[in-house]
Coordinates of C-alpha atoms in Angstrom, one line a residue:
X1 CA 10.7 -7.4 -22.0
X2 CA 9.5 -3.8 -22.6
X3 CA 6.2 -2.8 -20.8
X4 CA 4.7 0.2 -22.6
X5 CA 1.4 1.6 -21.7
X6 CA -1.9 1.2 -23.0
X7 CA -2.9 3.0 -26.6
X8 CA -1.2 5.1 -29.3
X9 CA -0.7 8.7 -29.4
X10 CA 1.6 11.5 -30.1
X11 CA 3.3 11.7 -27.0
X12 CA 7.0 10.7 -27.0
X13 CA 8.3 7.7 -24.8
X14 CA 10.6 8.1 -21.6
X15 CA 12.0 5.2 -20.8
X16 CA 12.6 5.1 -16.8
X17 CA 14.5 1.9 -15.3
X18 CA 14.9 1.1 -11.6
X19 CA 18.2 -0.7 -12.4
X20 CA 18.8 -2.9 -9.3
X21 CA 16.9 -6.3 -9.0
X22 CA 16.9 -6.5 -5.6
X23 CA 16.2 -3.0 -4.6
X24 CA 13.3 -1.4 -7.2
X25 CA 13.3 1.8 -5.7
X26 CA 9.6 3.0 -6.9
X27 CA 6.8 1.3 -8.7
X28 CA 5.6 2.7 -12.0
X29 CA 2.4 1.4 -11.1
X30 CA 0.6 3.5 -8.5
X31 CA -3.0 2.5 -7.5
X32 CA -4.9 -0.2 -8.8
X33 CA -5.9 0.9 -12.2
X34 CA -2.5 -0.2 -13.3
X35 CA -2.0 2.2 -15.3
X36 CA 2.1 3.7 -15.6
X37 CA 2.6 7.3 -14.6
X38 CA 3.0 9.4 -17.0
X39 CA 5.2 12.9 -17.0
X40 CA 3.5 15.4 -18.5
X41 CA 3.7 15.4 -22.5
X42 CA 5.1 12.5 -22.5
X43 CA 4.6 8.2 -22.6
X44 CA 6.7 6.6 -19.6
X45 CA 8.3 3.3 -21.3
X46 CA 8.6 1.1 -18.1
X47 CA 11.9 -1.1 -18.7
X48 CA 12.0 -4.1 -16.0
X49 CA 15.4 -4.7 -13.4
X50 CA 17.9 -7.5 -14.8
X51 CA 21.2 -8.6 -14.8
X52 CA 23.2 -5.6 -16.1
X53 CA 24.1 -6.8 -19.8
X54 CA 20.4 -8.2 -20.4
X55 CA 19.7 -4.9 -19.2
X56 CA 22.3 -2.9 -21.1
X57 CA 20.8 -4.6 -24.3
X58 CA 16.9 -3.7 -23.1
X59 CA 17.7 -0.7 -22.6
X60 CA 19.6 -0.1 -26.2
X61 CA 16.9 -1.2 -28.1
X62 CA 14.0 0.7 -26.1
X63 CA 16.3 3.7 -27.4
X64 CA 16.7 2.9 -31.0
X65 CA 13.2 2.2 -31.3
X66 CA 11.5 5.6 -33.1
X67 CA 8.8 6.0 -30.2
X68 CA 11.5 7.0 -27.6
X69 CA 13.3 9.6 -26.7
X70 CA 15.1 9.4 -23.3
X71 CA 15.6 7.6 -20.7
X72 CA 15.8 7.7 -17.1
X73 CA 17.8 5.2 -14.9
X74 CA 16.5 5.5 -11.3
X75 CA 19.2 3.9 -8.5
X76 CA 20.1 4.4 -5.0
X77 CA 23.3 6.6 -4.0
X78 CA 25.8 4.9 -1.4
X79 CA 27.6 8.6 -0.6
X80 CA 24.6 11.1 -1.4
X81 CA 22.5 11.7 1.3
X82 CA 20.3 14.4 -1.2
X83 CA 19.0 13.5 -4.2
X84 CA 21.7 13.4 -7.4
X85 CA 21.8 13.6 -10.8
X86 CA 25.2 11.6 -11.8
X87 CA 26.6 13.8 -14.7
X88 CA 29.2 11.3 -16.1
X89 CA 30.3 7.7 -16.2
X90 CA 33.6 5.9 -16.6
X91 CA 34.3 3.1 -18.7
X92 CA 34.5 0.7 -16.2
X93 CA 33.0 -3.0 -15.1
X94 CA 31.2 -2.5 -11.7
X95 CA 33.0 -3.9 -8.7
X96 CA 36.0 -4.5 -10.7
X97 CA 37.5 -1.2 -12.2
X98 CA 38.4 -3.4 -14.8
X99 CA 38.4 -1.1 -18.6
X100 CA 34.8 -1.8 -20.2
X101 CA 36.8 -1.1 -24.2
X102 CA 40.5 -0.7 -25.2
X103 CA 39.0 1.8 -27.5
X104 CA 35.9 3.2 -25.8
X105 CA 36.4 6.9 -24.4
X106 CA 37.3 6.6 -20.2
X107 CA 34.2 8.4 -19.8
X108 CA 30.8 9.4 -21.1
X109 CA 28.7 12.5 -20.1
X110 CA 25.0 12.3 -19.6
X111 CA 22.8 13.8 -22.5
X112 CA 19.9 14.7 -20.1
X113 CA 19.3 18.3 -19.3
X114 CA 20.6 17.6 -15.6
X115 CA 20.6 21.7 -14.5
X116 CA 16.7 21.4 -15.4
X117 CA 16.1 18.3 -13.6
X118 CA 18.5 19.5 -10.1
X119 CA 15.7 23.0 -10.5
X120 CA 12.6 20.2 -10.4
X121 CA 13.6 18.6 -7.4
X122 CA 14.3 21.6 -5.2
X123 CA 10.8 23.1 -6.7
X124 CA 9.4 19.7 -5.3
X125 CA 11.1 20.7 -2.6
X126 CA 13.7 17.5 -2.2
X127 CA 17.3 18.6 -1.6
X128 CA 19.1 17.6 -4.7
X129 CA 22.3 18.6 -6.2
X130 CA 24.7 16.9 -9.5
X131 CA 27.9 15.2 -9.3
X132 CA 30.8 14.3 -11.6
X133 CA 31.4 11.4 -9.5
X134 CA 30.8 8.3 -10.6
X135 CA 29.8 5.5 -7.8
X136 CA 31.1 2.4 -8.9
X137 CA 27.8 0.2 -9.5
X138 CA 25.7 -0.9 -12.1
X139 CA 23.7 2.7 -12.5
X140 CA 27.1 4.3 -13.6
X141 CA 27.6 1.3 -15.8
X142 CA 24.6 0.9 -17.5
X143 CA 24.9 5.6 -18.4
X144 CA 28.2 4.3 -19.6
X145 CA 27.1 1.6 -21.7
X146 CA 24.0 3.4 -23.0
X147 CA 26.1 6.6 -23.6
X148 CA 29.1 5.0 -25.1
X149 CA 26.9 3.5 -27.8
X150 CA 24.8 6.5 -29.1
X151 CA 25.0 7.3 -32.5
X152 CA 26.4 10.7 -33.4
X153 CA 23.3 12.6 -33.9
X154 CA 21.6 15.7 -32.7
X155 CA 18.9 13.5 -32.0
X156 CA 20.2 11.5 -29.6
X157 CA 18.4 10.5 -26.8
X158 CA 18.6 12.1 -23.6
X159 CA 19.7 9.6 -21.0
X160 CA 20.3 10.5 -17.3
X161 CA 20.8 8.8 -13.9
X162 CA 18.9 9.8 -10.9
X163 CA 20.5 9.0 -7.8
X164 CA 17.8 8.9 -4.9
X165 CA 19.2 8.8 -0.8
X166 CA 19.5 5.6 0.6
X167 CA 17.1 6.4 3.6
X168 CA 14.2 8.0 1.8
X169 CA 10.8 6.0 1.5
X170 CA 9.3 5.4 -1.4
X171 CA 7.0 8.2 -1.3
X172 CA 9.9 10.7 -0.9
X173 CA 11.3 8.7 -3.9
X174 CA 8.2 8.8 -5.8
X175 CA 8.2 12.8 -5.6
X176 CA 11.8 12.5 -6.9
X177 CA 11.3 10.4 -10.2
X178 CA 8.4 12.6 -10.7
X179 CA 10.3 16.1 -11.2
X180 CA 12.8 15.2 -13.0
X181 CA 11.0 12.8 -15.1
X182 CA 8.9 15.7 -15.9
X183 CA 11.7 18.0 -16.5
X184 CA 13.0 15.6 -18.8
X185 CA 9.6 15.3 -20.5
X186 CA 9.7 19.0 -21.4
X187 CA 12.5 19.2 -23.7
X188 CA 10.9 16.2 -25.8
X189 CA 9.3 16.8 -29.1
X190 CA 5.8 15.1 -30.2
X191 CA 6.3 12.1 -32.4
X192 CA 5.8 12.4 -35.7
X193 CA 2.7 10.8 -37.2
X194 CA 4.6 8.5 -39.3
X195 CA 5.6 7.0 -36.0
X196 CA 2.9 6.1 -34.8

């Protein structure tokens, strides 16, 4: 189930998706209002943990949907002790290095402006850097899944994976997911009115 906040407007959706059930990583909701955060210029599209297919599936249709744009999968690192943008996925089951498709590519690279979103987080003055390598977990399998199955268009949505250090508190976490949410947010268009 797709939680989407409140009203209608021109703003473009960014889906963001703490991917791991038992570990959320940062809540959407962030005082009692219970209102989403919002990047600047843009809708967030909060898409609930699940089991990673369920999820996979979720998280396709958010994206096909007119209304948004990108999306942001939010995840703990097990090597990074700095903030990470993952650049690429293979095409590979988590835990089992087992080929996801006989006919897939071996790997996807991410659609999301990752140089812009590495700038945010050392403005908001977190350590961050990207990576090539692929952690083999459900974050690198979902970008796979998600990227594998775009469309060819050059609209297709911009989908990244923000790796956040296994140590840092949620408020640390918080500040992380903001930038490059935001920086994200910047390089999406207002929806058309047809849309909406």
């Amino acid at each position: 189930m797709v939680e989407e906040s409140s009203g209608q407007d021109r703003r473009p959706g960014i889906a963001i998706c703490a991917y791991e059930t038992d570990d959320p990583v940062w809540d959407f909701v962030e005082d009692l209002s219970g209102r989403l955060w919002n990047p600047p210029g843009a809708r967030t599209v909060a898409v609930p943990a699940d089991e990673p297919d369920a999820l996979a599936q979720s998280l396709a249709d958010c994206l096909r949907r007119n209304d948004c744009q990108a999306l942001l999968l939010v995840g703990r690192s097990s090597r990074a002790p700095v903030f990470r943008v993952q650049m690429r996925a293979e095409g590979r089951t988590p835990g089992e290095g087992r080929r996801l498709s006989r006919t897939g590519p071996s790997i996807a690279r991410s659609t999301a402006p990752v140089a812009d979103m590495v700038r945010a987080l050392h403005e908001a003055g977190l350590k961050a850097d990207a990576s090539s390598d692929a952690e083999d977990d459900v974050g690198s399998y979902l970008l796979y899944r998600l990227l594998s199955e775009l469309p060819d268009s050059p609209d297709a949505p911009a989908i990244g994976l923000l790796r956040t250090p296994l140590p840092a508190d949620e408020a640390v976490v918080s500040k992380g997911v903001k930038a490059a949410a935001s920086a994200m947010a910047r390089r999406l268009s207002p929806l058309p009115r047809a849309a909406v």
